[in-house]
CSV table of C-alpha atoms and ligand atoms in Angstrom, one decimal:
chain,number,residue,atom,x,y,z
A,1,MET,CA,75.9,-42.0,121.8
A,2,LEU,CA,72.9,-40.7,119.8
A,3,TYR,CA,73.5,-37.1,118.9
A,4,PHE,CA,70.5,-34.7,119.1
A,5,ASP,CA,71.8,-31.6,119.5
A,6,HIS,CA,72.9,-31.0,115.6
A,7,ASN,CA,71.4,-26.9,116.8
A,8,ALA,CA,73.9,-26.2,119.2
A,9,THR,CA,76.7,-27.7,117.2
A,10,THR,CA,77.6,-30.1,114.1
A,11,PRO,CA,79.7,-33.4,114.1
A,12,LEU,CA,82.5,-32.3,110.8
A,13,ASP,CA,81.7,-34.0,108.1
A,14,ASN,CA,84.7,-36.0,107.0
A,15,ARG,CA,85.3,-34.5,103.6
A,16,VAL,CA,85.5,-31.2,105.3
A,17,LEU,CA,88.5,-32.6,107.4
A,18,GLU,CA,90.0,-33.5,104.4
A,19,ALA,CA,89.7,-30.6,102.7
A,20,MET,CA,91.3,-29.0,105.9
A,21,LEU,CA,94.3,-31.5,106.6
A,22,PRO,CA,96.0,-29.8,104.6
A,23,PHE,CA,96.4,-26.5,105.6
A,24,LEU,CA,96.7,-27.9,109.2
A,25,GLN,CA,99.7,-30.0,108.4
A,26,HIS,CA,101.8,-28.6,105.0
A,27,LEU,CA,99.9,-25.9,103.9
A,28,TYR,CA,100.3,-23.1,107.0
A,29,GLY,CA,101.0,-19.7,104.8
A,30,ASN,CA,99.6,-16.4,105.8
A,31,ALA,CA,97.6,-15.8,103.7
A,32,SER,CA,98.7,-12.2,103.6
A,33,ALA,CA,102.5,-13.3,102.6
A,34,LEU,CA,103.7,-12.8,99.4
A,35,TYR,CA,105.8,-16.0,98.3
A,36,ARG,CA,104.2,-19.1,96.9
A,37,LEU,CA,102.7,-20.4,100.1
A,38,GLY,CA,100.9,-17.6,101.2
A,39,ARG,CA,99.5,-17.4,97.6
A,40,VAL,CA,98.1,-21.1,98.1
A,41,SER,CA,96.1,-19.9,101.2
A,42,ARG,CA,95.4,-16.6,100.0
A,43,SER,CA,93.8,-18.7,96.7
A,44,ALA,CA,92.0,-21.3,99.5
A,45,LEU,CA,90.9,-18.8,101.1
A,46,GLU,CA,88.5,-17.0,98.4
A,47,THR,CA,87.8,-20.3,97.3
A,48,ALA,CA,85.8,-20.6,100.5
A,49,ARG,CA,84.6,-17.4,100.0
A,50,THR,CA,83.2,-18.8,96.7
A,51,GLN,CA,81.6,-22.2,98.4
A,52,VAL,CA,80.2,-19.5,100.9
A,53,ALA,CA,79.3,-16.9,99.0
A,54,GLN,CA,77.0,-19.6,96.7
A,55,LEU,CA,75.2,-21.2,99.7
A,56,VAL,CA,72.9,-18.0,100.0
A,57,GLY,CA,73.5,-16.4,96.4
A,58,VAL,CA,75.9,-13.7,96.5
A,59,GLN,CA,79.0,-12.3,94.8
A,60,ALA,CA,82.0,-13.2,96.9
A,61,GLU,CA,83.2,-9.7,97.8
A,62,GLN,CA,80.1,-10.2,99.5
A,63,VAL,CA,81.3,-12.2,102.7
A,64,ILE,CA,83.2,-11.0,105.0
A,65,PHE,CA,85.3,-14.3,106.9
A,66,THR,CA,84.5,-13.8,111.3
A,67,SER,CA,85.5,-16.0,114.0
A,68,GLY,CA,82.0,-17.0,114.2
A,69,GLY,CA,78.0,-16.7,114.2
A,70,THR,CA,78.6,-14.9,117.3
A,71,GLU,CA,81.0,-12.4,116.2
A,72,ALA,CA,79.2,-11.6,113.2
A,73,ASN,CA,76.4,-10.9,114.9
A,74,ASN,CA,78.1,-7.8,116.8
A,75,LEU,CA,79.5,-6.9,113.4
A,76,ALA,CA,76.0,-6.5,112.4
A,77,LEU,CA,75.0,-4.6,115.2
A,78,GLN,CA,77.6,-2.6,115.0
A,79,GLN,CA,76.2,-0.3,111.9
A,80,VAL,CA,74.1,1.1,114.1
A,81,SER,CA,74.9,5.5,114.5
A,82,PHE,CA,74.7,6.3,118.0
A,83,GLY,CA,71.7,8.6,118.2
A,84,LYS,CA,69.9,6.0,115.8
A,85,ARG,CA,67.7,2.9,116.9
A,86,LEU,CA,68.3,-0.6,116.8
A,87,ALA,CA,65.3,-3.0,117.1
A,88,VAL,CA,65.7,-6.9,117.9
A,89,SER,CA,62.9,-9.8,118.1
A,90,ALA,CA,62.6,-10.5,121.4
A,91,ILE,CA,63.7,-14.2,120.8
A,92,GLU,CA,67.1,-13.1,119.2
A,93,HIS,CA,70.1,-15.4,120.0
A,94,PRO,CA,72.4,-13.9,123.1
A,95,SER,CA,75.0,-12.9,120.4
A,96,ILE,CA,72.5,-10.1,119.7
A,97,MET,CA,70.1,-9.4,122.8
A,98,VAL,CA,73.6,-8.9,125.0
A,99,PRO,CA,74.6,-6.3,123.1
A,100,ALA,CA,71.8,-5.0,121.6
A,101,LEU,CA,71.1,-4.3,126.3
A,102,LEU,CA,74.5,-3.0,126.4
A,103,TRP,CA,73.7,-0.4,123.7
A,104,GLN,CA,70.3,0.4,125.8
A,105,ALA,CA,72.6,0.9,129.0
A,106,GLN,CA,75.0,3.6,126.9
A,107,GLY,CA,71.7,5.5,126.9
A,108,GLN,CA,70.8,4.2,123.0
A,109,GLN,CA,67.3,3.4,121.6
A,110,LEU,CA,66.8,0.1,122.1
A,111,ASN,CA,62.9,-1.1,120.5
A,112,ILE,CA,62.6,-5.1,121.5
A,113,ILE,CA,60.0,-6.4,118.9
A,114,ASP,CA,57.2,-8.8,120.5
A,115,VAL,CA,56.6,-12.1,119.9
A,116,ASP,CA,52.6,-14.2,119.5
A,117,ALA,CA,52.0,-17.7,121.3
A,118,GLU,CA,53.9,-19.5,118.1
A,119,GLY,CA,57.0,-17.5,118.3
A,120,HIS,CA,56.1,-16.0,115.4
A,121,ILE,CA,57.1,-11.6,115.1
A,122,LYS,CA,54.4,-9.2,115.6
A,123,PRO,CA,53.7,-7.8,112.8
A,124,ASP,CA,52.5,-4.6,114.4
A,125,PHE,CA,56.4,-3.5,115.5
A,126,ILE,CA,56.0,-1.7,111.5
A,127,GLU,CA,53.9,0.9,112.4
A,128,ARG,CA,54.1,1.2,116.1
A,129,VAL,CA,57.8,2.6,115.8
A,130,SER,CA,58.6,6.1,114.0
A,131,TRP,CA,61.5,5.0,112.0
A,132,ALA,CA,64.4,6.8,110.7
A,133,LYS,CA,67.0,6.4,108.3
A,134,GLY,CA,70.1,4.5,109.6
A,135,ASP,CA,67.8,2.7,112.2
A,136,LEU,CA,69.0,-0.7,112.4
A,137,VAL,CA,66.9,-3.7,113.0
A,138,SER,CA,67.9,-7.1,113.7
A,139,MET,CA,65.8,-10.1,113.1
A,140,GLN,CA,66.5,-13.7,112.9
A,141,MET,CA,65.7,-16.1,110.5
A,142,ALA,CA,65.0,-19.7,112.5
A,143,HIS,CA,65.3,-20.0,115.9
A,144,ASN,CA,67.4,-21.9,117.3
A,145,GLU,CA,65.5,-23.8,119.8
A,146,THR,CA,61.9,-23.9,118.4
A,147,GLY,CA,62.8,-23.9,115.0
A,148,VAL,CA,60.5,-21.1,114.0
A,149,LEU,CA,61.0,-19.1,110.8
A,150,GLN,CA,60.3,-15.7,110.6
A,151,ASP,CA,58.6,-13.8,107.3
A,152,ILE,CA,62.3,-11.5,107.0
A,153,VAL,CA,61.5,-11.0,103.6
A,154,GLY,CA,57.9,-9.2,104.4
A,155,TYR,CA,59.5,-6.9,107.2
A,156,ALA,CA,62.4,-6.6,105.4
A,157,GLU,CA,60.4,-5.1,102.7
A,158,LEU,CA,58.3,-2.9,104.4
A,159,LEU,CA,61.6,-1.5,106.1
A,160,ARG,CA,63.4,-1.2,103.5
A,161,GLU,CA,61.2,1.1,102.3
A,162,LYS,CA,62.0,3.8,105.3
A,163,ALA,CA,65.8,3.2,105.0
A,164,VAL,CA,66.5,1.3,108.2
A,165,THR,CA,69.2,-1.0,107.9
A,166,VAL,CA,68.0,-5.0,107.8
A,167,HIS,CA,69.6,-7.4,109.7
A,168,THR,CA,68.9,-11.3,109.6
A,169,ASP,CA,70.8,-14.2,111.6
A,170,ALA,CA,70.5,-16.9,109.3
A,171,VAL,CA,72.7,-19.1,111.4
A,172,GLN,CA,70.1,-21.9,112.1
A,173,ALA,CA,68.5,-21.4,108.6
A,174,ALA,CA,71.4,-21.8,106.5
A,175,GLY,CA,72.3,-25.5,105.2
A,176,LYS,CA,68.9,-26.6,106.6
A,177,ILE,CA,66.4,-24.1,103.9
A,178,PRO,CA,67.1,-22.5,101.3
A,179,VAL,CA,68.9,-18.9,102.0
A,180,ASP,CA,68.9,-16.4,99.7
A,181,PHE,CA,70.3,-13.5,100.3
A,182,VAL,CA,69.0,-11.4,97.8
A,183,GLN,CA,65.8,-12.4,97.5
A,184,ALA,CA,65.7,-12.0,102.0
A,185,ARG,CA,65.9,-8.5,101.2
A,186,VAL,CA,67.8,-7.8,104.0
A,187,HIS,CA,71.0,-5.7,104.1
A,188,LEU,CA,72.9,-7.7,106.2
A,189,MET,CA,73.1,-11.5,107.2
A,190,THR,CA,74.9,-13.7,109.9
A,191,LEU,CA,76.3,-17.3,109.2
A,192,SER,CA,78.0,-19.5,111.3
A,193,SER,CA,80.7,-22.7,110.1
A,194,HIS,CA,80.0,-25.2,113.2
A,195,LYS,CA,76.3,-25.5,112.6
A,196,ILE,CA,76.7,-26.7,109.0
A,197,TYR,CA,78.8,-29.6,109.8
A,198,GLY,CA,81.9,-27.5,109.0
A,199,PRO,CA,84.5,-26.3,112.4
A,200,LYS,CA,84.0,-24.2,115.3
A,201,GLY,CA,85.1,-21.0,115.3
A,202,CYS,CA,84.1,-19.7,111.6
A,203,GLY,CA,81.9,-17.4,110.2
A,204,ALA,CA,80.6,-15.1,107.8
A,205,LEU,CA,78.5,-11.7,107.7
A,206,ILE,CA,77.0,-11.5,104.3
A,207,VAL,CA,76.6,-7.4,103.4
A,208,GLU,CA,74.6,-6.1,100.4
A,209,ASN,CA,76.6,-4.6,97.8
A,210,GLY,CA,77.9,-0.8,98.2
A,211,PHE,CA,76.9,-1.2,102.4
A,212,ASN,CA,79.7,0.5,104.3
A,213,ILE,CA,80.9,-1.9,107.3
A,214,ARG,CA,81.7,-0.2,109.9
A,215,PRO,CA,84.2,-2.2,111.4
A,216,LEU,CA,84.4,-4.0,114.9
A,217,ILE,CA,88.0,-5.4,115.1
A,218,GLN,CA,91.0,-2.9,113.8
A,219,GLY,CA,94.5,-3.9,112.4
A,220,GLY,CA,96.6,-5.2,109.7
A,221,GLY,CA,93.4,-4.7,107.2
A,222,GLN,CA,92.8,-8.0,106.2
A,223,GLU,CA,89.2,-9.3,104.9
A,224,GLN,CA,89.1,-5.9,102.7
A,225,GLY,CA,89.9,-4.0,106.5
A,226,TRP,CA,85.8,-4.9,107.7
A,227,ARG,CA,87.8,-7.5,109.5
A,228,SER,CA,91.2,-7.3,110.6
A,229,GLY,CA,93.2,-10.3,111.5
A,230,THR,CA,95.4,-13.6,110.6
A,231,GLU,CA,93.0,-15.7,108.6
A,232,ASN,CA,91.9,-18.6,109.8
A,233,VAL,CA,92.5,-20.4,106.5
A,234,ALA,CA,92.2,-23.9,107.5
A,235,GLY,CA,88.8,-23.2,109.2
A,236,LEU,CA,87.8,-21.0,106.8
A,237,VAL,CA,88.4,-23.9,103.9
A,238,GLY,CA,86.6,-26.2,106.0
A,239,PHE,CA,83.6,-23.9,106.1
A,240,GLY,CA,83.7,-23.4,102.3
A,241,LYS,CA,83.7,-27.2,102.1
A,242,ALA,CA,80.5,-26.6,104.3
A,243,ALA,CA,79.6,-24.5,102.4
A,244,GLU,CA,79.3,-26.1,99.5
A,245,LEU,CA,77.9,-30.0,100.8
A,246,ALA,CA,75.1,-28.0,102.6
A,247,LEU,CA,74.4,-26.2,98.9
A,248,THR,CA,74.8,-29.4,96.7
A,249,GLU,CA,72.8,-31.8,99.3
A,250,LEU,CA,70.5,-29.6,100.0
A,251,VAL,CA,67.0,-30.8,98.7
A,252,PRO,CA,67.8,-34.3,100.3
A,253,ARG,CA,69.4,-33.1,104.0
A,254,GLN,CA,65.9,-31.6,103.8
A,255,GLN,CA,63.9,-34.5,103.2
A,256,HIS,CA,66.1,-36.7,105.2
A,257,LEU,CA,65.3,-34.6,108.1
A,258,LEU,CA,62.0,-34.0,107.7
A,259,ALA,CA,61.1,-37.7,107.9
A,260,LEU,CA,62.8,-38.0,110.8
A,261,ARG,CA,61.1,-35.4,112.7
A,262,MET,CA,57.3,-36.2,111.6
A,263,GLN,CA,58.5,-39.9,113.1
A,264,LEU,CA,60.1,-37.9,116.2
A,265,GLU,CA,57.0,-36.1,116.4
A,266,GLN,CA,54.9,-38.9,115.9
A,267,GLY,CA,55.9,-40.6,118.9
A,268,LEU,CA,56.3,-37.5,121.5
A,269,LYS,CA,52.6,-37.9,120.9
A,270,SER,CA,51.8,-40.9,121.9
A,271,ILE,CA,53.2,-40.1,125.4
A,272,PRO,CA,50.1,-38.2,127.4
A,273,GLY,CA,50.7,-34.3,128.0
A,274,VAL,CA,53.1,-33.7,125.8
A,275,VAL,CA,53.1,-30.6,123.9
A,276,ILE,CA,54.9,-29.7,121.2
A,277,PHE,CA,56.0,-25.7,121.0
A,278,SER,CA,55.5,-23.7,117.9
A,279,GLU,CA,53.6,-27.1,116.7
A,280,GLN,CA,51.4,-25.0,113.7
A,281,ALA,CA,54.2,-22.7,113.0
A,282,GLU,CA,56.4,-23.5,109.7
A,283,ARG,CA,59.9,-24.4,111.2
A,284,LEU,CA,62.8,-26.1,110.8
A,285,PRO,CA,63.0,-29.9,109.2
A,286,ASN,CA,65.5,-30.5,112.3
A,287,THR,CA,64.0,-29.2,115.2
A,288,VAL,CA,61.6,-30.1,118.1
A,289,GLN,CA,61.2,-28.2,121.3
A,290,TRP,CA,57.8,-30.4,123.5
A,291,GLY,CA,57.3,-29.6,127.5
A,292,LEU,CA,55.1,-31.6,129.2
A,293,ASN,CA,53.9,-29.8,132.7
A,294,GLY,CA,54.8,-31.2,135.7
A,295,LEU,CA,58.3,-32.7,134.1
A,296,ASP,CA,62.0,-31.2,134.7
A,297,GLY,CA,63.3,-30.4,131.5
A,298,GLU,CA,67.1,-30.5,132.8
A,299,MET,CA,66.6,-33.8,135.1
A,300,LEU,CA,65.6,-35.6,131.5
A,301,LEU,CA,68.5,-34.2,129.6
A,302,MET,CA,70.4,-36.0,132.6
A,303,GLN,CA,68.3,-38.7,132.5
A,304,LEU,CA,69.0,-39.5,129.0
A,305,ASP,CA,72.8,-38.2,129.0
A,306,ARG,CA,72.8,-41.6,131.4
A,307,LYS,CA,71.9,-44.0,128.6
A,308,GLY,CA,74.1,-42.3,126.5
A,309,ILE,CA,71.8,-39.7,124.0
A,310,ALA,CA,72.6,-35.9,124.0
A,311,VAL,CA,69.3,-33.4,123.9
A,312,SER,CA,68.9,-29.7,124.9
A,313,SER,CA,67.3,-28.3,127.4
A,314,GLY,CA,67.4,-24.8,125.4
A,315,SER,CA,70.0,-22.7,124.0
A,316,ALA,CA,73.4,-24.6,124.8
A,317,CYS,CA,74.9,-20.6,126.0
A,318,ALA,CA,71.6,-20.3,127.8
A,319,SER,CA,71.6,-24.5,129.5
A,320,GLY,CA,73.7,-24.8,132.7
A,321,GLY,CA,71.1,-22.1,134.3
A,322,ASN,CA,67.4,-23.1,136.0
A,323,LYS,CA,65.7,-19.7,134.2
A,324,PRO,CA,62.9,-20.7,131.8
A,325,SER,CA,64.5,-20.6,128.4
A,326,ALA,CA,63.4,-17.1,127.4
A,327,GLY,CA,62.0,-17.5,124.0
A,328,LEU,CA,59.5,-19.9,125.4
A,329,THR,CA,58.8,-17.0,128.3
A,330,ALA,CA,58.3,-14.9,125.5
A,331,MET,CA,56.2,-16.3,124.3
A,332,GLY,CA,53.6,-16.4,127.2
A,333,ILE,CA,54.5,-20.0,127.6
A,334,SER,CA,54.3,-20.4,132.0
A,335,GLU,CA,57.4,-21.2,133.8
A,336,ALA,CA,56.6,-24.6,134.2
A,337,LEU,CA,56.6,-26.2,131.5
A,338,ALA,CA,59.3,-24.0,129.6
A,339,LYS,CA,61.3,-25.4,132.3
A,340,SER,CA,59.9,-28.8,131.6
A,341,ALA,CA,61.3,-28.1,127.9
A,342,LEU,CA,64.0,-29.7,125.8
A,343,ARG,CA,65.1,-29.6,122.3
A,344,ILE,CA,65.5,-32.3,119.8
A,345,SER,CA,67.8,-31.2,116.8
A,346,LEU,CA,67.9,-33.9,114.2
A,347,GLY,CA,71.0,-34.0,112.2
A,348,GLN,CA,72.1,-36.1,109.2
A,349,GLN,CA,73.9,-39.1,110.8
A,350,ASN,CA,70.2,-39.5,112.7
A,351,THR,CA,68.3,-42.5,111.4
A,352,THR,CA,65.5,-44.6,112.1
A,353,GLU,CA,66.1,-46.4,114.4
A,354,ASP,CA,67.8,-43.6,116.6
A,355,ILE,CA,64.0,-42.4,116.7
A,356,ASN,CA,62.7,-45.2,117.9
A,357,THR,CA,65.3,-45.6,120.6
A,358,LEU,CA,64.7,-42.4,121.8
A,359,ILE,CA,61.0,-42.4,121.6
A,360,SER,CA,61.2,-45.8,123.6
A,361,THR,CA,63.6,-44.5,126.2
A,362,LEU,CA,61.8,-41.6,127.1
A,363,LYS,CA,59.0,-43.3,127.8
A,364,SER,CA,60.9,-45.4,130.2
A,365,LEU,CA,61.9,-42.9,131.6
A,366,VAL,CA,58.6,-40.3,131.5
A,367,LEU,CA,56.2,-42.9,132.3
A,368,HIS,CA,56.0,-44.8,135.5
B,401,PLP,C1,70.6,-18.1,115.7
B,401,PLP,C2,72.5,-18.3,116.8
B,401,PLP,N1,72.8,-17.2,116.5
B,401,PLP,C3,74.3,-17.4,116.4
B,401,PLP,C4,74.6,-17.9,117.0
B,401,PLP,C5,76.0,-17.8,117.7
B,401,PLP,O1,77.4,-18.6,116.8
B,401,PLP,P1,78.4,-19.3,117.0
B,401,PLP,O2,78.6,-20.3,117.7
B,401,PLP,O3,79.1,-19.0,115.5
B,401,PLP,O4,79.6,-17.8,117.7
B,401,PLP,C6,74.1,-19.1,117.2
B,401,PLP,C7,74.8,-20.3,118.3
B,401,PLP,O5,74.3,-21.1,118.4
B,401,PLP,C8,72.6,-19.2,117.0
B,401,PLP,O6,72.1,-20.3,117.4
């Protein structure tokens, strides 16, 4: 199979699997236990914490392990107090948008921040809102469908001056572009393991030093009391190893992906009428979302699947329904064009031959 859906999930790196295996087999101790087997798990967990911390340039104590990006996003939004304002961009992942809408349904203030036709957050939201201390803004660092990068630093700097808490969902950015928590100027940042060749079901919320977290999950007091529950040691060991590899191999990975993306875009543009969404915007090196008026994206996805090629028609969670992508709709893309959209997200294993096969297959399906 040719796999082009790395923004949905990535295959497990063999080196990650190797690091995890002992903790799935004989090193099964509870990381809170005091005897040797427990201490071995604890030590592995703390190594993983350091590895994840290093990926984004923070200290290990700033990493709260969670069950994934979704939980970390929910935990981040939990930091807004009743009576305060929550603001999220119009193109956030459902793991931000759904809890944000729930917040509004509870009678709380919610602002949805508009994006322009390229998918960039419109900067005027900073002046249009009368911000108060304790308000919380959540903005994605890189979009899961278009790959568009946002000016998080610029906005975070301005919002900090107004004592507003800033969270960024860096799930798609980490491992694909350099991500530095301190430089981003945010208070909170979400990461996910399975987007960086680690196992599913592991993630982290990175927290600024001194920030007092209100937990989402209460219980035995693990993770400094910020996230209770027996730690998924094997998974988190894998997340740590994946983070270490993402950091040490970042530059060659980026170069590889960008070269493939350029080849892909050139190939797509040789198909008359193809529109590459957010083409002029700064984007992730691995992501291309495109459409072609008159095409049915879901149908083309299924035709490609029959030929052994996996792509996405939007974000994985959104596909399966017949609604156009919320991200494209927010950018003002017409319903017909949005329904033709396919997302191709490249990964380390993809080669130039893979792209050639994809383009020739697409041409055989689209040009007739
Ligand atoms: C931007 C973004 N945020 C959050 C998530 C959720 O992460 P997880 O799958 O680890 O819960 C995803 C997953 O698709 C994502 O793309």
